[in-house]
Tab-separated table of C-alpha atoms in Angstrom:
chain	number	residue	atom	x	y	z
A	583	MET	CA	-28.463	78.445	1.789
A	584	THR	CA	-26.998	78.641	5.303
A	585	LEU	CA	-28.344	75.190	6.108
A	586	ALA	CA	-26.754	73.782	2.945
A	587	PHE	CA	-23.323	75.070	3.972
A	588	ALA	CA	-23.699	73.896	7.596
A	589	ALA	CA	-25.122	70.461	6.822
A	590	PRO	CA	-21.822	68.738	5.803
A	591	VAL	CA	-20.036	70.028	8.890
A	592	VAL	CA	-22.888	68.973	11.166
A	593	LEU	CA	-23.055	65.535	9.552
A	594	VAL	CA	-19.293	64.965	9.818
A	595	PHE	CA	-19.243	66.198	13.419
A	596	GLY	CA	-22.238	64.068	14.340
A	597	PHE	CA	-20.815	60.969	12.650
A	598	PHE	CA	-17.391	61.136	14.287
A	599	SER	CA	-18.401	62.658	17.651
A	600	TRP	CA	-21.843	61.307	18.479
A	601	GLY	CA	-21.772	58.197	16.302
A	602	PRO	CA	-19.369	56.258	18.563
A	603	ILE	CA	-21.343	57.314	21.639
A	604	VAL	CA	-24.625	56.051	20.185
A	605	ARG	CA	-22.910	52.865	18.976
A	606	GLY	CA	-21.472	52.338	22.444
A	607	LEU	CA	-24.880	52.752	24.079
A	608	VAL	CA	-26.360	50.199	21.685
A	609	MET	CA	-23.526	47.754	22.464
A	610	GLY	CA	-24.425	48.029	26.132
A	611	PHE	CA	-27.639	46.150	25.307
A	612	GLN	CA	-25.922	43.514	23.169
A	613	ARG	CA	-23.726	40.501	23.725
A	614	THR	CA	-20.833	40.945	21.339
A	615	ASN	CA	-17.150	40.190	21.019
A	616	LEU	CA	-16.831	42.310	17.845
A	617	VAL	CA	-16.253	39.114	15.824
A	618	ASP	CA	-19.489	37.146	15.921
A	619	ALA	CA	-22.863	38.679	15.129
A	620	PRO	CA	-24.189	40.599	18.173
A	621	SER	CA	-27.326	39.445	19.973
A	622	TRP	CA	-29.777	41.698	21.832
A	623	VAL	CA	-29.779	40.960	25.585
A	624	GLY	CA	-31.628	43.995	26.960
A	625	TRP	CA	-30.529	44.998	30.474
A	626	ALA	CA	-28.592	41.749	31.056
A	627	ASN	CA	-25.195	43.426	30.681
A	628	PHE	CA	-26.102	46.068	33.259
A	629	SER	CA	-27.339	43.386	35.683
A	630	TYR	CA	-24.184	41.350	35.118
A	631	VAL	CA	-21.967	44.362	35.852
A	632	LEU	CA	-23.923	45.378	38.961
A	633	GLU	CA	-23.712	41.804	40.327
A	634	ASP	CA	-19.962	41.558	39.707
A	635	PRO	CA	-18.349	40.990	43.136
A	636	GLN	CA	-15.327	43.095	42.120
A	637	LEU	CA	-17.427	46.149	41.200
A	638	GLY	CA	-17.702	47.373	44.792
A	639	GLN	CA	-13.945	47.127	45.242
A	640	ALA	CA	-13.334	49.016	41.985
A	641	VAL	CA	-15.798	51.757	42.980
A	642	GLY	CA	-14.205	52.060	46.426
A	643	ASN	CA	-10.676	52.205	45.017
A	644	THR	CA	-11.662	54.818	42.439
A	645	ALA	CA	-13.404	56.965	45.048
A	646	TRP	CA	-10.405	56.588	47.382
A	647	PHE	CA	-8.039	57.681	44.631
A	648	ALA	CA	-10.262	60.668	43.737
A	649	LEU	CA	-10.426	61.760	47.393
A	650	LEU	CA	-6.667	61.475	47.885
A	651	ALA	CA	-5.992	63.279	44.607
A	652	LEU	CA	-8.288	66.140	45.600
A	653	VAL	CA	-6.916	66.476	49.141
A	654	VAL	CA	-3.242	65.967	48.273
A	655	GLY	CA	-2.923	66.719	44.574
A	656	PHE	CA	-5.266	69.643	44.038
A	657	PRO	CA	-3.665	72.234	46.394
A	658	VAL	CA	-0.091	71.479	45.247
A	659	PRO	CA	-0.246	73.235	41.821
A	660	LEU	CA	-2.015	76.233	43.340
A	661	PHE	CA	0.589	76.733	46.041
A	662	LEU	CA	3.407	76.187	43.548
A	663	ALA	CA	1.921	78.815	41.229
A	664	VAL	CA	1.524	81.347	44.050
A	665	PHE	CA	5.061	80.617	45.230
A	666	MET	CA	6.511	81.108	41.747
A	667	ALA	CA	4.451	84.272	41.206
A	668	GLU	CA	6.096	85.733	44.296
A	669	LEU	CA	9.556	85.053	42.895
A	670	ARG	CA	11.372	87.637	40.887
A	671	GLY	CA	14.772	86.371	39.712
A	672	ALA	CA	14.501	82.618	39.137
A	673	ARG	CA	10.853	82.392	38.082
A	674	GLY	CA	11.702	81.097	34.602
A	675	LEU	CA	13.831	78.300	36.047
A	676	PHE	CA	11.030	77.204	38.397
A	677	ASN	CA	8.539	77.303	35.503
A	678	VAL	CA	10.723	74.867	33.559
A	679	LEU	CA	11.304	72.623	36.570
A	680	SER	CA	7.585	72.464	37.415
A	681	TYR	CA	6.536	71.686	33.835
A	682	LEU	CA	9.328	69.210	33.101
A	683	PRO	CA	7.465	66.129	34.480
A	684	VAL	CA	4.562	66.832	32.100
A	685	VAL	CA	6.728	66.210	29.029
A	686	VAL	CA	7.826	62.812	30.368
A	687	PRO	CA	5.632	60.104	28.785
A	688	PRO	CA	3.284	58.601	31.428
A	689	VAL	CA	4.643	55.091	30.916
A	690	VAL	CA	8.238	56.271	31.336
A	691	ALA	CA	7.292	58.268	34.445
A	692	ALA	CA	5.523	55.282	35.979
A	693	MET	CA	8.457	52.980	35.293
A	694	LEU	CA	10.786	55.555	36.829
A	695	TRP	CA	8.658	55.685	39.974
A	696	ARG	CA	8.561	51.891	40.158
A	697	PHE	CA	12.307	52.151	40.611
A	698	PHE	CA	11.818	54.773	43.339
A	699	TYR	CA	9.214	52.593	45.068
A	700	ALA	CA	11.311	49.410	44.999
A	701	PRO	CA	10.400	47.479	48.177
A	702	SER	CA	13.952	46.390	48.942
A	703	ALA	CA	16.371	48.400	51.030
A	704	ASP	CA	18.021	49.483	47.759
A	705	GLY	CA	14.905	51.403	46.640
A	706	VAL	CA	15.400	55.154	46.376
A	707	PHE	CA	12.764	56.118	48.957
A	708	ASN	CA	13.753	53.277	51.277
A	709	GLN	CA	17.400	54.367	51.071
A	710	ILE	CA	16.390	57.936	52.030
A	711	LEU	CA	14.231	56.742	54.928
A	712	GLY	CA	16.935	54.309	55.945
A	713	VAL	CA	19.184	57.271	56.783
A	714	VAL	CA	16.878	58.100	59.715
A	715	GLY	CA	16.355	54.449	60.635
A	716	LEU	CA	12.983	53.903	58.948
A	717	GLY	CA	11.870	51.186	56.556
A	718	PRO	CA	12.220	49.477	54.251
A	719	TYR	CA	8.539	49.786	53.256
A	720	PRO	CA	6.790	47.683	50.605
A	721	TRP	CA	5.081	50.737	48.994
A	722	LEU	CA	3.373	49.297	45.898
A	723	ASN	CA	3.234	45.814	47.435
A	724	SER	CA	1.146	46.988	50.390
A	725	ASP	CA	-2.667	47.088	50.216
A	726	ALA	CA	-2.745	50.255	52.316
A	727	ALA	CA	0.165	52.132	50.726
A	728	ALA	CA	-0.262	51.269	47.037
A	729	MET	CA	-2.996	53.770	46.159
A	730	PRO	CA	-1.478	56.730	48.109
A	731	ALA	CA	1.837	55.958	46.399
A	732	ILE	CA	0.141	56.171	42.999
A	733	VAL	CA	-1.501	59.477	43.972
A	734	VAL	CA	1.922	60.949	44.766
A	735	GLU	CA	3.280	59.855	41.381
A	736	VAL	CA	0.240	61.204	39.494
A	737	THR	CA	0.481	64.517	41.357
A	738	TRP	CA	4.147	64.818	40.419
A	739	ALA	CA	3.440	63.965	36.790
A	740	THR	CA	0.451	66.264	36.231
A	741	ALA	CA	0.925	69.251	38.529
A	742	GLY	CA	3.081	71.184	36.050
A	743	GLY	CA	0.319	71.662	33.489
A	744	THR	CA	-2.063	72.988	36.143
A	745	VAL	CA	0.660	75.292	37.495
A	746	ILE	CA	0.945	76.941	34.069
A	747	ILE	CA	-2.829	77.545	34.008
A	748	TYR	CA	-2.749	79.064	37.506
A	749	LEU	CA	0.209	81.271	36.586
A	750	ALA	CA	-1.710	82.566	33.566
A	751	ALA	CA	-4.727	83.254	35.785
A	752	LEU	CA	-2.548	85.064	38.314
A	753	THR	CA	-1.463	87.571	35.682
A	754	ALA	CA	-5.102	88.724	35.482
A	755	VAL	CA	-5.225	89.613	39.182
A	756	LYS	CA	-4.933	93.387	39.554
A	757	THR	CA	-1.594	94.415	41.036
A	758	GLU	CA	-3.337	97.300	42.828
A	759	LEU	CA	-5.019	94.753	45.096
A	760	TYR	CA	-1.651	93.295	46.138
A	761	GLU	CA	-0.172	96.757	46.611
A	762	ALA	CA	-3.091	97.785	48.823
A	763	ALA	CA	-2.756	94.556	50.824
A	764	GLU	CA	1.003	95.126	51.287
A	765	LEU	CA	0.352	98.707	52.469
A	766	ASP	CA	-2.005	97.221	55.053
A	767	GLY	CA	0.835	95.005	56.231
A	768	SER	CA	-0.526	91.751	54.821
A	769	GLY	CA	1.903	88.861	54.499
A	770	ILE	CA	1.911	86.264	51.757
A	771	TRP	CA	-0.680	84.035	53.453
A	772	ARG	CA	-3.153	86.891	54.011
A	773	ARG	CA	-2.673	88.060	50.405
A	774	LEU	CA	-3.264	84.503	49.256
A	775	TRP	CA	-6.447	84.131	51.307
A	776	HIS	CA	-7.970	87.601	50.810
A	777	VAL	CA	-6.746	88.526	47.311
A	778	THR	CA	-5.488	85.592	45.262
A	779	LEU	CA	-8.089	82.929	46.038
A	780	PRO	CA	-11.155	85.213	45.686
A	781	GLN	CA	-9.832	86.575	42.365
A	782	MET	CA	-9.153	83.077	41.022
A	783	ARG	CA	-12.268	81.297	42.269
A	784	GLY	CA	-13.650	80.903	38.741
A	785	ILE	CA	-10.632	79.026	37.374
A	786	ILE	CA	-10.269	77.071	40.638
A	787	LEU	CA	-13.852	75.805	40.385
A	788	VAL	CA	-13.382	74.754	36.743
A	789	LEU	CA	-10.105	72.942	37.450
A	790	LEU	CA	-11.622	71.270	40.511
A	791	LEU	CA	-14.443	69.869	38.389
A	792	LEU	CA	-12.015	68.725	35.680
A	793	GLN	CA	-9.805	67.054	38.282
A	794	LEU	CA	-12.806	65.292	39.815
A	795	ILE	CA	-13.820	63.922	36.410
A	796	GLY	CA	-10.226	63.001	35.530
A	797	THR	CA	-9.503	61.214	38.800
A	798	LEU	CA	-12.668	59.137	38.533
A	799	GLN	CA	-11.351	57.936	35.155
A	800	ILE	CA	-7.840	57.044	36.320
A	801	PHE	CA	-6.346	54.141	34.390
A	802	ASN	CA	-2.739	54.452	33.198
A	803	GLU	CA	-0.835	54.586	36.470
A	804	PRO	CA	-2.790	51.895	38.412
A	805	PHE	CA	-2.594	49.653	35.339
A	806	ILE	CA	1.156	50.108	34.966
A	807	PHE	CA	1.885	49.732	38.676
A	808	GLY	CA	-0.577	46.971	39.504
A	809	GLY	CA	-1.388	45.239	36.224
A	810	ALA	CA	-4.881	44.388	34.965
A	811	GLY	CA	-5.758	42.731	38.278
A	812	GLY	CA	-4.958	45.827	40.340
A	813	ALA	CA	-2.226	44.270	42.477
A	814	PRO	CA	-1.770	43.881	45.350
A	815	ASN	CA	-5.015	41.996	46.037
A	816	GLY	CA	-7.078	44.348	43.861
A	817	ALA	CA	-6.104	47.391	45.968
A	818	THR	CA	-5.422	49.458	42.811
A	819	LEU	CA	-8.269	48.108	40.666
A	820	THR	CA	-10.268	51.065	39.294
A	821	LEU	CA	-13.459	51.376	37.278
A	822	LEU	CA	-11.641	51.979	33.996
A	823	MET	CA	-9.515	48.906	34.619
A	824	LYS	CA	-12.731	46.915	35.082
A	825	ILE	CA	-13.923	48.258	31.720
A	826	TYR	CA	-10.578	47.267	30.192
A	827	ASN	CA	-10.799	43.781	31.685
A	828	TYR	CA	-14.344	43.251	30.421
A	829	ALA	CA	-13.372	44.314	26.896
A	830	PHE	CA	-9.817	43.102	26.347
A	831	VAL	CA	-9.305	40.327	28.902
A	832	PHE	CA	-12.718	38.606	28.755
A	833	GLY	CA	-13.799	39.875	25.312
A	834	ASP	CA	-17.180	41.003	26.689
A	835	PHE	CA	-17.635	44.369	24.984
A	836	GLY	CA	-21.302	44.526	25.983
A	837	ALA	CA	-20.432	44.532	29.699
A	838	ALA	CA	-17.610	47.012	29.061
A	839	THR	CA	-19.903	49.501	27.332
A	840	ALA	CA	-22.623	48.970	29.955
A	841	LEU	CA	-20.193	49.927	32.739
A	842	SER	CA	-18.909	52.831	30.605
A	843	ALA	CA	-22.460	54.129	30.174
A	844	MET	CA	-23.135	53.912	33.921
A	845	LEU	CA	-19.893	55.729	34.683
A	846	ALA	CA	-20.791	58.457	32.161
A	847	VAL	CA	-24.200	58.929	33.809
A	848	VAL	CA	-22.619	59.179	37.269
A	849	LEU	CA	-20.051	61.724	36.039
A	850	GLY	CA	-22.804	63.748	34.383
A	851	LEU	CA	-24.897	63.798	37.565
A	852	LEU	CA	-21.859	64.741	39.674
A	853	SER	CA	-21.071	67.584	37.270
A	854	VAL	CA	-24.635	68.923	37.430
A	855	ILE	CA	-24.694	68.710	41.238
A	856	TYR	CA	-21.291	70.395	41.430
A	857	LEU	CA	-22.326	73.240	39.112
A	858	ILE	CA	-25.555	73.830	41.052
A	859	ALA	CA	-23.747	73.697	44.401
A	860	THR	CA	-21.058	76.180	43.304
A	861	ARG	CA	-23.229	78.479	41.169
A	862	LYS	CA	-23.660	81.072	43.923
A	863	TRP	CA	-19.938	81.141	44.745
A	864	SER	CA	-19.000	81.368	41.062
A	865	ALA	CA	-21.312	84.337	40.448
A	866	SER	CA	-20.359	86.252	43.614
């Protein structure tokens, strides 16, 4: 009887959740444009993707973005949350200000930052730097500066949501620990290092893993700033943009799903390695 009740739910879940995944894996072994009848090509799509001369550049750009986002973008929400938790009077105002960028649609935010990053002397950032005699800088038109500029915009746009999660986690930290630290004469940095971070290590590890997975799948901002080709000179071309180009520029959905499958395997392996490497710290 229990199986009879559960069967429809399992079938619906499997059809809508696992069906597309299985279909995508099958497409990775086919040559198809979703119009003509597909033909079985075995591992040819995977070989084609691995021999693509732009793949190395896309992998390098994606890894560079993930590294910058972890080094620059990951600590920002944590420090903002700790800073706001220390406030008493204007905490609500800072909560609103920190979360406000999250409600801005990503496309609108990116277009806004294109205005900020304008390479002429009239650009917002170039005007500010011009006050102290610096610039103008090409920002998004520079091979070296384009990806860091995108990381700054993504950090601004997404930090607010993570701040809210950290603030919720901070409410679970026992106030007695802070009171004991203050009696011992600890300042904010010692309380952060010896009380806050150890008490929040569980949520920090989870968010770090989610950020790693999310940054390796970055698409919207590089696509909006640099177009499908990852301008300038492919400096902002990422793996998901390669998948997009295979599917919607060249109409090769087999190559697109082959690269998607390889990316999924890499993300799965990274997640397993990360969980094993941090298991001891998570349990302590």
